[in-house]
Tab-separated table of C-alpha atoms in Angstrom:
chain	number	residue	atom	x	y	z
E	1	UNK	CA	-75.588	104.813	98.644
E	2	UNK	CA	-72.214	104.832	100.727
E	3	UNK	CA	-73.300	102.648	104.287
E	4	UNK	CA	-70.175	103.490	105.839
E	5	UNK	CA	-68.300	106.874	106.303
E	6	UNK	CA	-65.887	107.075	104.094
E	7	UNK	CA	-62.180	108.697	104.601
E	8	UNK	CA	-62.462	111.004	101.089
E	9	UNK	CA	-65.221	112.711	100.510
E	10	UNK	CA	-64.888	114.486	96.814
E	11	UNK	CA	-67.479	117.335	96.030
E	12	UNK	CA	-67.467	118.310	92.033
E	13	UNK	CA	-69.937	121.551	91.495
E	14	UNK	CA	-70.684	121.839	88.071
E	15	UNK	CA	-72.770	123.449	85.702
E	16	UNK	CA	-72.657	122.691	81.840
E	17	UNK	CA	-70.369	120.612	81.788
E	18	UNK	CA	-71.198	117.704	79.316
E	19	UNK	CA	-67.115	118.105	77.326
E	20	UNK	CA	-65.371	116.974	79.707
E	21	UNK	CA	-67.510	115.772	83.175
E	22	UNK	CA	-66.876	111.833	81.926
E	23	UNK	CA	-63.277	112.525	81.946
E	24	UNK	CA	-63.312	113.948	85.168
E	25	UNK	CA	-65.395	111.107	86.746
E	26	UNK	CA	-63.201	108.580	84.871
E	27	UNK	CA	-60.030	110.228	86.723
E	28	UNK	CA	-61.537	110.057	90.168
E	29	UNK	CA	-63.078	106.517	89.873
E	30	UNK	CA	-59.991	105.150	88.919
E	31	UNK	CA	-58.193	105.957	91.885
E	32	UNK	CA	-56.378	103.413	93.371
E	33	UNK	CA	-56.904	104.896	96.537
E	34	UNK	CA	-60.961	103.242	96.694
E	35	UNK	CA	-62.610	104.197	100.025
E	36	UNK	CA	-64.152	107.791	99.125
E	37	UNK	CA	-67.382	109.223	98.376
E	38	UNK	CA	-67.989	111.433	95.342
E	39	UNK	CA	-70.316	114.478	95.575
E	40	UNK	CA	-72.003	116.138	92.307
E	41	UNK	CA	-74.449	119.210	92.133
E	42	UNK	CA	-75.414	120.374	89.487
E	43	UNK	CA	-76.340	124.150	89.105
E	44	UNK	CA	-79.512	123.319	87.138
E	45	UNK	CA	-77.446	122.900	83.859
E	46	UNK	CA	-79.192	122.844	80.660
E	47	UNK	CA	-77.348	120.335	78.857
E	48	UNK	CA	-76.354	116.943	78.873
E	49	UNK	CA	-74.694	117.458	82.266
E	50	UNK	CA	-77.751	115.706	84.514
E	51	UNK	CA	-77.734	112.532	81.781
E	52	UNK	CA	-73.979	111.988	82.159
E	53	UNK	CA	-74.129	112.132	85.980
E	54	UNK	CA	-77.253	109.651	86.089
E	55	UNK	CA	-75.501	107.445	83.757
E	56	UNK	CA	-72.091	106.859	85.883
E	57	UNK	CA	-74.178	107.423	89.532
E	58	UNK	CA	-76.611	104.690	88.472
E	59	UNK	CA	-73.042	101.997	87.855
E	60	UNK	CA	-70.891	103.381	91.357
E	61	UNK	CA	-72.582	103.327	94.858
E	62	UNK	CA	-70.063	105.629	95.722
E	63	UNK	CA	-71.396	108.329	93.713
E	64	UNK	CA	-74.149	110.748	95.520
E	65	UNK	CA	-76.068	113.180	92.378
E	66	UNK	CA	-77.897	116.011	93.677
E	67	UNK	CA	-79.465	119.092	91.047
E	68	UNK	CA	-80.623	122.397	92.425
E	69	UNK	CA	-83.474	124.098	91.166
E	70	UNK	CA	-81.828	126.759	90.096
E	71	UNK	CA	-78.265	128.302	89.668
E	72	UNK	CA	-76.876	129.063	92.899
E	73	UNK	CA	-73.722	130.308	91.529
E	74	UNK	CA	-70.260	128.835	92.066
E	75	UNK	CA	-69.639	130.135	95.558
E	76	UNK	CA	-72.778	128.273	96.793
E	77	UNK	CA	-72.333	125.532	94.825
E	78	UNK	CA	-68.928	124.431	95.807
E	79	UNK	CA	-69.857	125.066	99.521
E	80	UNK	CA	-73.158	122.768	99.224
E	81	UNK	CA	-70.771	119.725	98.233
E	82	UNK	CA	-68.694	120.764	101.010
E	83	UNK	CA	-71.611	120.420	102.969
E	84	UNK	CA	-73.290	117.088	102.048
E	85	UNK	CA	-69.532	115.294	102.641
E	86	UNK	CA	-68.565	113.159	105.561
E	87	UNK	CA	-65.137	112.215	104.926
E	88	UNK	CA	-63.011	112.662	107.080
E	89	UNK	CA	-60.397	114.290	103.970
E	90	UNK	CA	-62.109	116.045	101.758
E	91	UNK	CA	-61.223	117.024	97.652
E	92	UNK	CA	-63.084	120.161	95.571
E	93	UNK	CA	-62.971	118.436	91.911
E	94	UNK	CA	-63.529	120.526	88.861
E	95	UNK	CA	-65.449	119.120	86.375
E	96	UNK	CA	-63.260	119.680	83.777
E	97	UNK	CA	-59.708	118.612	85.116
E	98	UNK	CA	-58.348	114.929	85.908
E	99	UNK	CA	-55.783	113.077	88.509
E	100	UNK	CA	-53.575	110.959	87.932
E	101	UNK	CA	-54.512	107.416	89.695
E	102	UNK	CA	-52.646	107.300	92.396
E	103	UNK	CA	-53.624	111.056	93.581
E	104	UNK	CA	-55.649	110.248	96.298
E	105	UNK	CA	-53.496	107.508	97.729
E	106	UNK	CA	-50.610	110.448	97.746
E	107	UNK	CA	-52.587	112.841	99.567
E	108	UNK	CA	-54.079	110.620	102.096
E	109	UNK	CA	-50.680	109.109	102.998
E	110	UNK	CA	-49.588	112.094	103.930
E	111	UNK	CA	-52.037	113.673	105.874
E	112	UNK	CA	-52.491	110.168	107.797
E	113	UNK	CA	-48.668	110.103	108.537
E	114	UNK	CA	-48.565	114.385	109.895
E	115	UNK	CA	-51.358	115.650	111.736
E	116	UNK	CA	-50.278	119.067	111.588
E	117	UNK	CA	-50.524	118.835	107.764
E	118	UNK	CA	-54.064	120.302	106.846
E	119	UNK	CA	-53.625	120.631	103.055
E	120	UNK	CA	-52.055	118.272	100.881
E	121	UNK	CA	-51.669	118.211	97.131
E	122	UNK	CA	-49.292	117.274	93.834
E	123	UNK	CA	-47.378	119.368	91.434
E	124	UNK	CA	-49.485	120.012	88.479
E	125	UNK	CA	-49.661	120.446	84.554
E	126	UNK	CA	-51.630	122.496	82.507
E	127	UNK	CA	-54.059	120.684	79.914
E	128	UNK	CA	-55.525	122.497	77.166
E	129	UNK	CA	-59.033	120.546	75.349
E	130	UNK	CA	-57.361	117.723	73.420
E	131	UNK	CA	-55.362	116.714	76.861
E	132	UNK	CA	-52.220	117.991	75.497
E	133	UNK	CA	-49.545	119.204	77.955
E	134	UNK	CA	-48.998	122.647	77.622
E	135	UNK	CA	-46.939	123.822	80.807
E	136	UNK	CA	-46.635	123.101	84.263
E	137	UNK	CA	-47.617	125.281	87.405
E	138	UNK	CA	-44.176	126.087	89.118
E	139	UNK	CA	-46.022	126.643	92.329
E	140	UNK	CA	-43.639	126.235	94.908
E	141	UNK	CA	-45.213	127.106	98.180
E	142	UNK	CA	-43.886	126.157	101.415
E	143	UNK	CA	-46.291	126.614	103.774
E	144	UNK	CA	-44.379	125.063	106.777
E	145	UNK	CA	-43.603	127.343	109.108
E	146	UNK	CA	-44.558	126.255	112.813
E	147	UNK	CA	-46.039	129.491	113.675
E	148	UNK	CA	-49.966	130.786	111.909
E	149	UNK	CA	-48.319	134.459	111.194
E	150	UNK	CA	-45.149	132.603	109.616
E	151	UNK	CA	-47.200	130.604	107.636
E	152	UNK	CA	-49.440	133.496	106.352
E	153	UNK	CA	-46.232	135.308	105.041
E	154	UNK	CA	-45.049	132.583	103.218
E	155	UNK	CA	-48.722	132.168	101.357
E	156	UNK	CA	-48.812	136.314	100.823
E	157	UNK	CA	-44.803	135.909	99.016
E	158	UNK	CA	-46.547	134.129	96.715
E	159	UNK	CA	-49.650	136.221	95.104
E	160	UNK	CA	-47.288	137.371	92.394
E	161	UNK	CA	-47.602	133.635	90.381
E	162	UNK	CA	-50.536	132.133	92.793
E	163	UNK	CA	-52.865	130.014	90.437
E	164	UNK	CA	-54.937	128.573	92.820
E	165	UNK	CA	-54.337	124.888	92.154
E	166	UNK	CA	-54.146	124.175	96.149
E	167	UNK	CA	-57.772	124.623	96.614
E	168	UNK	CA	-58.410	121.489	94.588
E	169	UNK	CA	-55.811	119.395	96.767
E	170	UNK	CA	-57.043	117.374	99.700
E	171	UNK	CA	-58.206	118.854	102.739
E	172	UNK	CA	-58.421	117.737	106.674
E	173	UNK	CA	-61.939	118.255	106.636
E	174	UNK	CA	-62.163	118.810	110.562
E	175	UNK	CA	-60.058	122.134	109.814
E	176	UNK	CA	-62.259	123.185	106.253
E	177	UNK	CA	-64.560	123.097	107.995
E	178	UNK	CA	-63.523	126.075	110.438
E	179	UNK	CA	-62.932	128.370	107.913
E	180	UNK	CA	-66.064	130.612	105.945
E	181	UNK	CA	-65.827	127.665	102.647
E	182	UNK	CA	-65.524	130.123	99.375
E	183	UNK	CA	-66.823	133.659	99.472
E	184	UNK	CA	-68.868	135.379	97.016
E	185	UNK	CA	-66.695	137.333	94.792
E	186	UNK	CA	-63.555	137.229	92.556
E	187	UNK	CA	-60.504	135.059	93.943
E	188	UNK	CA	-61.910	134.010	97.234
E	189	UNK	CA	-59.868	130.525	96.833
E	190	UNK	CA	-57.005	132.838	97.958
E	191	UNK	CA	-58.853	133.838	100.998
E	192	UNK	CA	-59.930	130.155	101.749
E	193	UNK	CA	-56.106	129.070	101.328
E	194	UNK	CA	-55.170	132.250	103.915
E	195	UNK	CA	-57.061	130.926	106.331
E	196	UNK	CA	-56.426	127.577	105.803
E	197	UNK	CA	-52.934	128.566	106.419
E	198	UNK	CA	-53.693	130.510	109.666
E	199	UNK	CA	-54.485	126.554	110.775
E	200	UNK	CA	-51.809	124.451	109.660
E	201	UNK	CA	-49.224	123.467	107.351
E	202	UNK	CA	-49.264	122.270	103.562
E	203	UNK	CA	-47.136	119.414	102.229
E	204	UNK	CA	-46.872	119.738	98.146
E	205	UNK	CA	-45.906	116.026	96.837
E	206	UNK	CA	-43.083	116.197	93.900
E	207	UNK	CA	-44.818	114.637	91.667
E	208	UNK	CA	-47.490	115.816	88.845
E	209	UNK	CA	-50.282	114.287	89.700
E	210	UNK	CA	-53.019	117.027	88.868
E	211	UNK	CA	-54.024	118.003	85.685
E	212	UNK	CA	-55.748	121.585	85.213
E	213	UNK	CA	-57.656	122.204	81.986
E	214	UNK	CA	-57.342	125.530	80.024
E	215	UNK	CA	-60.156	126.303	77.587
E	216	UNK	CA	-62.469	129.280	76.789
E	217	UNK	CA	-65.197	128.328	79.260
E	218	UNK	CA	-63.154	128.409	82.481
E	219	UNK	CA	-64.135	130.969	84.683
E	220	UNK	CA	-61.386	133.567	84.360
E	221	UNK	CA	-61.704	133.427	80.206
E	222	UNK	CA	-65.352	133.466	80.059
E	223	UNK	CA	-65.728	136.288	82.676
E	224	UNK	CA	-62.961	138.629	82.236
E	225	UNK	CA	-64.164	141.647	84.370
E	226	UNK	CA	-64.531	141.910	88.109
E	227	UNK	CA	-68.261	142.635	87.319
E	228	UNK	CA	-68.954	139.569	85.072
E	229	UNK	CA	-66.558	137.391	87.286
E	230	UNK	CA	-68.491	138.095	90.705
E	231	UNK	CA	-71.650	137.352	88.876
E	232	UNK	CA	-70.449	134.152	88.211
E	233	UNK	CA	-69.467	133.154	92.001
E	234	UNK	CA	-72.995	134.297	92.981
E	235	UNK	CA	-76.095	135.691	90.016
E	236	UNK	CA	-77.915	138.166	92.588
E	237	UNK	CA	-74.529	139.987	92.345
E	238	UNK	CA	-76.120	140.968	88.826
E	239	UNK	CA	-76.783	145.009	88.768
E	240	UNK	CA	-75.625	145.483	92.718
E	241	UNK	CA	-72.439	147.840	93.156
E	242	UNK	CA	-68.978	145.261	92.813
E	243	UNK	CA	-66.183	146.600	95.348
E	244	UNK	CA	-64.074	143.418	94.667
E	245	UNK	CA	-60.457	144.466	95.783
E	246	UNK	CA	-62.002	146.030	99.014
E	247	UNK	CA	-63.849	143.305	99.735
E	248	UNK	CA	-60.982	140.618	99.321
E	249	UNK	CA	-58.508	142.449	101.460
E	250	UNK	CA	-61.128	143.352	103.926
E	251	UNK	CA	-61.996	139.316	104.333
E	252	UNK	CA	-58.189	138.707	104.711
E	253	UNK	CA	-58.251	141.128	107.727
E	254	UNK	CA	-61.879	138.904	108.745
E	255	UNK	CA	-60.090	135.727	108.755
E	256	UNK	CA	-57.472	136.231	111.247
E	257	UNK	CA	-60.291	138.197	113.608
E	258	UNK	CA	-62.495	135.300	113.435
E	259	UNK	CA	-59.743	132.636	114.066
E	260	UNK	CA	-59.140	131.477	117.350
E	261	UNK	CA	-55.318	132.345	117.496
E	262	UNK	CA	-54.039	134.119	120.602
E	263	UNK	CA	-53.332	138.019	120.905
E	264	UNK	CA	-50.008	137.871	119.860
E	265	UNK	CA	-50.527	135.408	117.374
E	266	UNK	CA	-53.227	137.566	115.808
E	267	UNK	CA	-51.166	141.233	116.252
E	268	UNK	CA	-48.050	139.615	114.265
E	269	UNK	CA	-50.560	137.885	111.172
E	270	UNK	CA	-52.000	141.734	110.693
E	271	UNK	CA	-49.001	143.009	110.993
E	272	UNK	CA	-47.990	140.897	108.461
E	273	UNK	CA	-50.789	141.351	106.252
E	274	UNK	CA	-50.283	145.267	106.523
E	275	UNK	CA	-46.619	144.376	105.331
E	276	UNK	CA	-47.666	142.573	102.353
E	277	UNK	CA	-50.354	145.020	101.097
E	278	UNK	CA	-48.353	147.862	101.861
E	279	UNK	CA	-44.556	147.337	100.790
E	280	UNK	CA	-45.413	144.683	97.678
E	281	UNK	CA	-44.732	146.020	94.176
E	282	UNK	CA	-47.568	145.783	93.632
E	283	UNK	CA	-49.121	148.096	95.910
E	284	UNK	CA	-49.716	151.356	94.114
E	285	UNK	CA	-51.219	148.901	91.391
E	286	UNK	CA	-53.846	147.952	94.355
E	287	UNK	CA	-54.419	150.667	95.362
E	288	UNK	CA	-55.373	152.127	92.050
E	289	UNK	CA	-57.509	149.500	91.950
E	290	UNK	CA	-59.803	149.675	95.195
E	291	UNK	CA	-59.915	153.752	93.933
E	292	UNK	CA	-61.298	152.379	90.316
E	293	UNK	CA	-63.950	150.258	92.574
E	294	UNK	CA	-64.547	153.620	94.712
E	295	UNK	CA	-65.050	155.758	91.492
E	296	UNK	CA	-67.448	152.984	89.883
E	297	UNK	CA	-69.452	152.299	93.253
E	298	UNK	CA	-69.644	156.317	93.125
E	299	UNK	CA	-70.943	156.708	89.437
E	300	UNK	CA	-73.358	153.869	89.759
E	301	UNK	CA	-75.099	155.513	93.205
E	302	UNK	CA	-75.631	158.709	91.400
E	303	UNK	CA	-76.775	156.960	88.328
E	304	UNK	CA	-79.766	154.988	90.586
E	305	UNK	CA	-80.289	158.139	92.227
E	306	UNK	CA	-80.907	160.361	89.178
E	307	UNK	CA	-83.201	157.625	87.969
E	308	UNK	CA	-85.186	156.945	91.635
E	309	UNK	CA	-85.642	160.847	90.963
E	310	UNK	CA	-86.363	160.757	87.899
E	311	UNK	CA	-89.053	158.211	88.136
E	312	UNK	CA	-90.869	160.233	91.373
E	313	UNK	CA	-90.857	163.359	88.866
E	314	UNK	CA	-92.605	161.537	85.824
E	315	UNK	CA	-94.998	160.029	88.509
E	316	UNK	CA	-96.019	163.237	90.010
């Protein structure tokens, strides 16, 4: 056990992940950047997941192994290690991608040296099984602006080519920790990073120090529908009505109501919110979709209601 608190705390939720969780833990331990904790739970996986984190807890003080009872699902399971850190930075880790060694050291430089910095992370490539490069994530995103509306905007320009790779950078923990962790349903990293950005500024190092692995089992490829996908962040999702684009953008309009931004402040990040949903290309195409979620939520009520009457008729 860690006797001190460190200044990284580093959560990795993972379930089934025996290919590549050694990698993972091989990436993070050799950081040259030393004084950080590193947080596993395991959703109750059923292969050699629990074995491989025994094996490297049992040779690293720093490493902290907890396993639930049961599958949580992914929203729950990334907020748990969220909530059994004490760093005063804190890192989400996949299990299956790796950082470079001086990652850490990076991130922590800069978030020591500006305090208005709450999110700080590296360029990254894409990784496919073997560890071959196979791109890079052009994710240019400069969330600087002095002002919380400003900074919203600038995240919002970017939905068109987001990927998400800024919710595994490192966070100020003290500002995470405001903010509702990751929702239960499909892309709630992008809400996270919204309201991250309603707090403060992110600095995005020039260098590619992140690795992201592509490979049938990620989320997106091995849940490719809305349905299967918010099943994934939480399992009593199974069977229950999915209204996934209306909940997102509803949560978006949550975030800056539960912030503690002044009036103003508050008017100009809705207004710029409306903006964005409203003028984007992509608009009609969203809209379209929250009617498909409408018409779905619609079939399925009269579908359970033809069968709750059904069922009262045969038991007559």
């Amino acid at each position: 056990m860690v006797n001190h608190q460190p200044s990284v705390s580093i959560g990795i939720p993972v379930y089934n992940g025996e290919n590549y969780l050694s990698k993972a833990l091989d990436s993070l331990l050799n950081q040259t950047f030393t004084d950080f904790e590193l947080i596993i739970s395991d959703n109750a996986s059923s292969d050699r997941t629990q074995e491989i984190c025994l094996e490297y807890s049992a040779k690293d003080a720093r490493i902290r192994y907890y396993r639930n009872d049961s599958n949580l699902g992914a929203a729950d399971n990334y907020n748990r290690v969220f909530e059994l850190s004490s760093g005063k930075y804190f890192k989400w880790a996949a299990h299956d991608d790796t950082c470079a060694p001086d990652y850490l050291e990076k991130c922590v430089e800069i978030l020591e040296k500006s305090p208005d910095v709450v999110l700080a992370y590296p360029k990254a490539y894409l990784i496919n099984e073997q560890d071959q490069i196979t791109g890079i994530y052009t994710e240019n995103i400069p969330i600087t602006a002095n002002k919380p509306h400003q900074r919203l905007y600038q995240l919002l320009e970017t939905y068109g080519w987001f990927h998400g790779t800024q919710a595994f950078g490192l966070f100020r923990r003290s500002e995470l920790a405001k903010t509702v962790l990751i929702g239960k349903y499909p892309q709630a990293d992008r809400v996270l990073l919204a309201e991250v950005a309603l707090l403060g500024k992110f600095a995005e190092i020039p260098e590619y120090l992140f690795n992201r692995r592509n490979h049938p089992k990620i989320s997106q490829r091995a849940n490719p529908n809305d349905e299967s996908l918010s099943v994934w962040y939480d399992p009593k999702n199974k069977g229950k009505i999915i209204l996934p684009q209306w909940k997102r953008y509803s949560e978006y309009f949550h975030i800056i109501s539960r912030t503690k931004l002044s009036w103003d402040e508050k008017i100009l990040a809705y207004l710029q919110l409306s903006r964005r949903m409203c003028l984007s290309p992509g608009f009609r195409k969203r809209v379209n979709s929250i009617k498909e979620d409408l018409s779905k939520a619609t079939k399925l009520f009269v579908m359970n209601l033809s069968r709750t009457n059904l069922t009262s008729s045969n038991s007559r």
